[in-house]
Coordinates of N, CA and C in Angstrom, one line a residue:
M1 N 0.9 -1.2 0.0 CA 0.0 0.0 0.0 C 0.9 1.2 0.0
S2 N 0.6 2.1 -0.9 CA 1.5 3.3 -1.0 C 0.6 4.5 -1.0
V3 N 1.1 5.6 -0.7 CA 0.4 6.9 -0.7 C 1.1 7.8 -1.8
R4 N 0.3 8.4 -2.6 CA 0.8 9.2 -3.6 C 1.2 10.6 -3.1
A5 N 2.3 11.1 -3.5 CA 2.8 12.4 -3.1 C 1.9 13.5 -3.7
R6 N 1.9 14.6 -3.2 CA 1.0 15.7 -3.8 C 1.4 15.9 -5.2
G7 N 0.4 16.2 -6.0 CA 0.6 16.4 -7.4 C 0.7 15.1 -8.2
G8 N 0.4 14.0 -7.6 CA 0.3 12.7 -8.3 C 1.6 12.1 -8.7
G9 N 2.7 12.5 -8.1 CA 4.0 12.1 -8.5 C 4.3 10.7 -8.0
V10 N 5.6 10.5 -7.5 CA 6.1 9.2 -7.1 C 5.4 8.8 -5.8
P11 N 5.0 7.5 -5.6 CA 4.4 7.1 -4.3 C 5.4 7.3 -3.1
V12 N 4.8 7.7 -2.0 CA 5.5 7.9 -0.8 C 5.3 6.7 0.1
T13 N 6.4 6.1 0.5 CA 6.3 5.0 1.4 C 7.3 5.1 2.5
G14 N 7.1 4.3 3.6 CA 8.1 4.3 4.7 C 9.1 3.3 4.3
R15 N 9.8 2.8 5.4 CA 10.8 1.8 5.1 C 10.2 0.5 4.6
A16 N 11.0 -0.2 3.8 CA 10.6 -1.5 3.3 C 9.2 -1.5 2.6
G17 N 8.9 -0.4 1.9 CA 7.7 -0.4 1.2 C 6.4 -0.2 2.0
R18 N 6.5 0.0 3.3 CA 5.4 0.2 4.2 C 5.0 1.7 4.2
P19 N 3.7 2.0 4.5 CA 3.4 3.4 4.6 C 4.1 4.1 5.7
P20 N 4.2 5.4 5.7 CA 5.0 6.1 6.7 C 4.3 5.9 8.1
R21 N 5.2 5.9 9.1 CA 4.7 5.7 10.5 C 3.8 6.9 10.9
R22 N 2.7 6.6 11.6 CA 1.9 7.7 12.1 C 2.5 8.3 13.3
V23 N 2.2 9.6 13.5 CA 2.7 10.3 14.6 C 1.5 10.9 15.3
A24 N 1.4 10.7 16.6 CA 0.3 11.3 17.4 C 0.7 12.8 17.7
V25 N -0.2 13.7 17.4 CA 0.0 15.1 17.6 C -0.9 15.5 18.7
T26 N -0.4 16.0 19.8 CA -1.2 16.4 21.0 C -0.8 17.8 21.4
S27 N -1.6 18.5 22.1 CA -1.3 19.8 22.6 C -0.4 19.7 23.8
P28 N 0.3 20.8 24.1 CA 1.3 20.8 25.2 C 0.5 20.4 26.5
Q29 N -0.7 20.9 26.7 CA -1.5 20.6 27.9 C -1.7 19.1 28.0
T30 N -2.0 18.5 26.9 CA -2.3 17.0 27.0 C -1.0 16.3 27.4
R31 N 0.1 16.7 26.8 CA 1.4 16.0 27.1 C 1.7 16.2 28.6
I32 N 1.5 17.4 29.2 CA 1.7 17.6 30.6 C 0.8 16.8 31.4
A33 N -0.5 16.7 31.1 CA -1.4 15.9 31.9 C -1.1 14.4 31.8
L34 N -0.7 13.9 30.6 CA -0.4 12.5 30.5 C 0.9 12.2 31.2
A35 N 1.9 13.1 31.2 CA 3.1 12.9 31.9 C 3.0 12.8 33.4
G36 N 2.0 13.6 34.0 CA 1.8 13.5 35.4 C 1.3 12.2 35.9
R37 N 0.7 11.4 35.1 CA 0.1 10.1 35.5 C 1.2 9.1 35.7
H38 N 2.4 9.3 35.2 CA 3.4 8.3 35.2 C 4.3 8.5 36.4
G39 N 4.1 9.5 37.2 CA 5.0 9.7 38.3 C 4.8 8.8 39.4
P40 N 5.5 8.9 40.5 CA 5.3 8.0 41.6 C 4.0 8.3 42.3
P41 N 3.5 7.3 43.0 CA 2.2 7.6 43.7 C 2.3 8.6 44.8
V42 N 1.3 9.4 44.9 CA 1.3 10.4 46.0 C 0.9 9.8 47.3
R43 N 1.7 10.1 48.3 CA 1.4 9.5 49.6 C 0.6 10.5 50.4
A44 N -0.3 10.0 51.2 CA -1.1 10.9 52.0 C -0.2 11.4 53.1
P45 N -0.5 12.7 53.6 CA 0.3 13.2 54.6 C 0.1 12.4 55.9
R46 N 1.1 12.4 56.7 CA 1.0 11.7 58.0 C 0.3 12.6 59.0
L47 N -0.7 12.1 59.7 CA -1.5 12.9 60.6 C -1.1 12.6 62.1
S48 N -1.1 13.5 62.9 CA -0.9 13.3 64.3 C -2.1 12.5 64.9
A49 N -2.1 12.0 66.1 CA -3.2 11.3 66.7 C -4.4 12.2 66.8
V50 N -4.2 13.4 67.2 CA -5.3 14.4 67.4 C -5.9 14.7 66.1
E51 N -5.1 14.9 65.0 CA -5.6 15.2 63.7 C -6.4 14.0 63.1
L52 N -5.8 12.9 63.4 CA -6.5 11.6 62.9 C -7.8 11.4 63.5
E53 N -7.9 11.7 64.8 CA -9.2 11.5 65.5 C -10.2 12.5 65.0
R54 N -9.8 13.8 64.8 CA -10.7 14.8 64.3 C -11.1 14.5 62.9
A55 N -10.2 14.0 62.1 CA -10.6 13.6 60.7 C -11.7 12.4 60.8
E56 N -11.5 11.5 61.7 CA -12.5 10.4 61.8 C -13.8 11.0 62.3
Q57 N -13.8 11.9 63.2 CA -15.1 12.5 63.7 C -15.8 13.2 62.6
V58 N -15.0 14.0 61.8 CA -15.6 14.7 60.6 C -16.2 13.7 59.7
R59 N -15.5 12.6 59.4 CA -16.0 11.6 58.4 C -17.3 11.0 58.9
R60 N -17.3 10.6 60.2 CA -18.5 10.0 60.7 C -19.7 10.9 60.7
L61 N -19.5 12.2 61.0 CA -20.5 13.2 61.0 C -21.0 13.4 59.6
Q62 N -20.1 13.5 58.6 CA -20.5 13.7 57.2 C -21.2 12.5 56.7
L63 N -20.8 11.3 57.1 CA -21.5 10.1 56.6 C -23.0 10.0 57.2
R64 N -23.1 10.4 58.5 CA -24.5 10.4 59.0 C -25.4 11.4 58.3
R65 N -24.8 12.5 58.0 CA -25.6 13.6 57.3 C -25.8 13.1 55.8
A66 N -24.9 12.4 55.2 CA -25.1 11.9 53.9 C -26.2 10.9 53.8
V67 N -26.3 10.0 54.8 CA -27.4 9.0 54.9 C -28.7 9.7 55.0
A68 N -28.8 10.8 55.8 CA -30.1 11.5 55.9 C -30.4 12.1 54.6
A69 N -29.5 12.7 53.8 CA -29.8 13.3 52.5 C -30.2 12.2 51.5
L70 N -29.5 11.0 51.6 CA -29.9 9.9 50.7 C -31.3 9.4 51.0
L71 N -31.7 9.3 52.2 CA -33.0 8.9 52.5 C -34.0 9.9 52.1
A72 N -33.7 11.2 52.3 CA -34.6 12.2 51.8 C -34.8 12.2 50.3
G73 N -33.7 12.0 49.6 CA -33.8 11.8 48.1 C -34.6 10.6 47.7
A74 N -34.4 9.5 48.4 CA -35.2 8.3 48.1 C -36.7 8.6 48.4
A75 N -37.0 9.3 49.5 CA -38.4 9.6 49.8 C -39.0 10.5 48.7
I76 N -38.2 11.4 48.2 CA -38.8 12.2 47.1 C -39.1 11.4 45.8
L77 N -38.1 10.6 45.4 CA -38.2 9.8 44.2 C -39.2 8.7 44.3
V78 N -39.4 8.1 45.4 CA -40.4 7.0 45.6 C -41.7 7.5 46.1
G79 N -41.6 8.5 47.0 CA -42.9 9.0 47.6 C -43.7 9.8 46.7
L80 N -43.2 10.5 45.8 CA -44.0 11.4 44.9 C -44.9 10.5 44.0
P81 N -44.4 9.5 43.3 CA -45.4 8.7 42.5 C -46.4 8.0 43.4
L82 N -46.0 7.6 44.6 CA -47.0 7.0 45.5 C -48.0 8.0 46.0
L83 N -47.6 9.2 46.2 CA -48.5 10.3 46.6 C -49.5 10.6 45.5
L84 N -49.0 10.6 44.2 CA -49.8 10.9 43.1 C -50.8 9.7 42.8
D85 N -50.4 8.5 43.2 CA -51.3 7.4 43.0 C -52.5 7.5 44.0
L86 N -52.3 8.2 45.1 CA -53.4 8.4 46.0 C -54.4 9.6 45.5
A87 N -53.9 10.4 44.6 CA -54.7 11.5 44.1 C -54.9 11.3 42.5
P88 N -55.7 10.3 42.1 CA -55.9 10.1 40.7 C -56.6 11.2 40.0
A89 N -57.3 12.1 40.7 CA -58.0 13.2 40.1 C -57.0 14.2 39.4
L90 N -55.7 14.1 39.8 CA -54.7 15.0 39.1 C -54.4 14.6 37.7
D91 N -54.8 13.4 37.3 CA -54.7 13.0 35.9 C -55.6 13.8 35.0
D92 N -56.7 14.2 35.5 CA -57.6 15.0 34.7 C -57.3 16.5 34.6
V93 N -56.6 17.0 35.6 CA -56.2 18.4 35.6 C -55.0 18.6 34.7
R94 N -55.2 19.6 33.8 CA -54.1 19.8 32.8 C -53.6 21.3 32.9
L95 N -52.3 21.4 32.7 CA -51.6 22.6 32.6 C -50.9 22.7 31.3
L96 N -51.2 23.6 30.5 CA -50.6 23.7 29.1 C -50.9 22.4 28.3
D97 N -52.0 21.8 28.5 CA -52.5 20.6 27.9 C -51.6 19.3 28.3
V98 N -51.0 19.4 29.4 CA -50.2 18.3 30.0 C -50.8 17.9 31.3
P99 N -51.0 16.7 31.6 CA -51.6 16.3 32.9 C -50.6 16.8 34.1
V100 N -51.2 17.3 35.1 CA -50.4 17.8 36.3 C -49.7 16.7 36.9
S101 N -50.3 15.5 37.0 CA -49.6 14.4 37.6 C -48.3 14.0 36.8
W102 N -48.3 14.1 35.5 CA -47.1 13.9 34.7 C -46.1 15.0 35.0
L103 N -46.5 16.2 35.0 CA -45.6 17.3 35.3 C -45.0 17.2 36.7
A104 N -45.8 16.7 37.6 CA -45.2 16.5 39.0 C -44.1 15.5 39.0
V105 N -44.3 14.4 38.2 CA -43.2 13.4 38.2 C -42.0 13.8 37.4
A106 N -42.3 14.5 36.3 CA -41.2 14.8 35.3 C -40.4 16.1 35.7
V107 N -41.1 17.0 36.4 CA -40.5 18.3 36.6 C -40.2 18.6 38.1
L108 N -41.1 18.3 38.9 CA -40.9 18.6 40.3 C -39.7 18.0 41.0
P109 N -39.3 16.8 40.8 CA -38.2 16.2 41.5 C -36.9 17.0 41.3
W110 N -36.7 17.6 40.1 CA -35.4 18.2 39.8 C -35.0 19.3 40.7
P111 N -35.9 20.3 40.9 CA -35.6 21.4 41.8 C -35.5 20.9 43.3
L112 N -36.3 19.9 43.6 CA -36.2 19.3 44.9 C -34.9 18.6 45.2
L113 N -34.4 17.9 44.2 CA -33.1 17.2 44.3 C -32.0 18.2 44.3
A114 N -32.1 19.2 43.5 CA -31.0 20.3 43.5 C -31.0 21.0 44.9
G115 N -32.1 21.3 45.4 CA -32.1 21.9 46.8 C -31.6 20.9 47.8
L116 N -31.9 19.6 47.7 CA -31.4 18.6 48.6 C -29.9 18.5 48.5
A117 N -29.3 18.6 47.2 CA -27.9 18.5 47.0 C -27.2 19.7 47.7
W118 N -27.8 20.9 47.5 CA -27.3 22.1 48.1 C -27.3 22.0 49.6
W119 N -28.4 21.5 50.2 CA -28.5 21.3 51.6 C -27.4 20.4 52.1
Q120 N -27.2 19.3 51.4 CA -26.2 18.3 51.8 C -24.8 18.9 51.7
L121 N -24.5 19.6 50.7 CA -23.2 20.2 50.6 C -22.9 21.2 51.7
R122 N -23.9 22.0 52.1 CA -23.8 23.0 53.2 C -23.5 22.2 54.5
R123 N -24.3 21.1 54.7 CA -24.1 20.4 56.0 C -22.8 19.7 56.0
A124 N -22.3 19.2 54.9 CA -21.0 18.5 54.8 C -19.8 19.5 55.1
E125 N -20.0 20.7 54.5 CA -19.0 21.8 54.8 C -19.0 22.2 56.3
D126 N -20.2 22.3 56.8 CA -20.4 22.8 58.2 C -19.8 21.7 59.1
A127 N -19.8 20.4 58.8 CA -19.3 19.4 59.6 C -17.8 19.6 59.8
E128 N -17.1 20.1 58.8 CA -15.7 20.3 58.9 C -15.3 21.4 59.9
T129 N -16.2 22.3 60.2 CA -15.9 23.3 61.2 C -16.6 23.1 62.5
A130 N -17.6 22.2 62.5 CA -18.4 21.9 63.7 C -17.7 21.0 64.7
V131 N -16.7 20.2 64.2 CA -16.1 19.3 65.1 C -14.8 19.9 65.7
D132 N -14.7 19.9 67.0 CA -13.6 20.5 67.7 C -12.6 19.4 68.1
P133 N -11.3 19.7 68.1 CA -10.3 18.7 68.5 C -10.5 18.2 70.0
A134 N -11.3 19.0 70.8 CA -11.5 18.6 72.2 C -12.6 17.5 72.3
D135 N -12.9 16.8 71.2 CA -13.8 15.6 71.2 C -15.3 16.0 71.4
E136 N -15.7 17.2 71.2 CA -17.1 17.6 71.3 C -17.4 18.6 70.2
P137 N -18.6 18.6 69.7 CA -18.9 19.6 68.6 C -18.9 21.0 69.2
V138 N -18.4 21.9 68.4 CA -18.2 23.3 68.9 C -19.6 23.9 69.3
A139 N -20.6 23.6 68.6 CA -21.9 24.2 68.9 C -22.5 23.7 70.2
E140 N -22.0 22.5 70.7 CA -22.6 22.0 72.0 C -21.8 22.4 73.2
R141 N -20.6 23.1 73.0 CA -19.8 23.5 74.2 C -20.5 24.6 74.9
A142 N -20.4 24.6 76.2 CA -21.0 25.7 77.0 C -20.3 27.0 76.8
G143 N -21.1 28.0 76.6 CA -20.6 29.4 76.4 C -20.4 29.8 75.0
D144 N -20.5 28.8 74.0 CA -20.3 29.2 72.6 C -21.6 29.7 72.0
G145 N -22.7 29.4 72.5 CA -24.0 29.7 71.8 C -24.3 31.2 72.1
P146 N -25.3 31.7 71.3 CA -25.7 33.1 71.5 C -26.6 33.3 72.7

């Protein structure tokens, strides 16, 4: 297999009659990103006993709060159709020629889930500042409240 040179001249081939070798062309950013993957593994910083305990407290608090958000999301996604099943009259009510029950299932969960995600993010961030190294949440210590 040969490739003709521009202008229809002599065929251009690689060594031993093979086509020329392909060369991958990438941007400098791609080369930098790919080069970073081949370095040595990054080690996690060593934590002192107090820092490690605080990190575990934050993790436990965030996991508890995440489970609450997950259950609330499941309640929205499962409860809404069940709730609409209890109100079959909504099938006859139409908004812009679309049944309200369909709109409730197709449109209503998204802003609710977005609000739930925002709520969960705020609570996860607050957990990082709510846990005190003295083994008790900052908000529960005497004298810290308004």
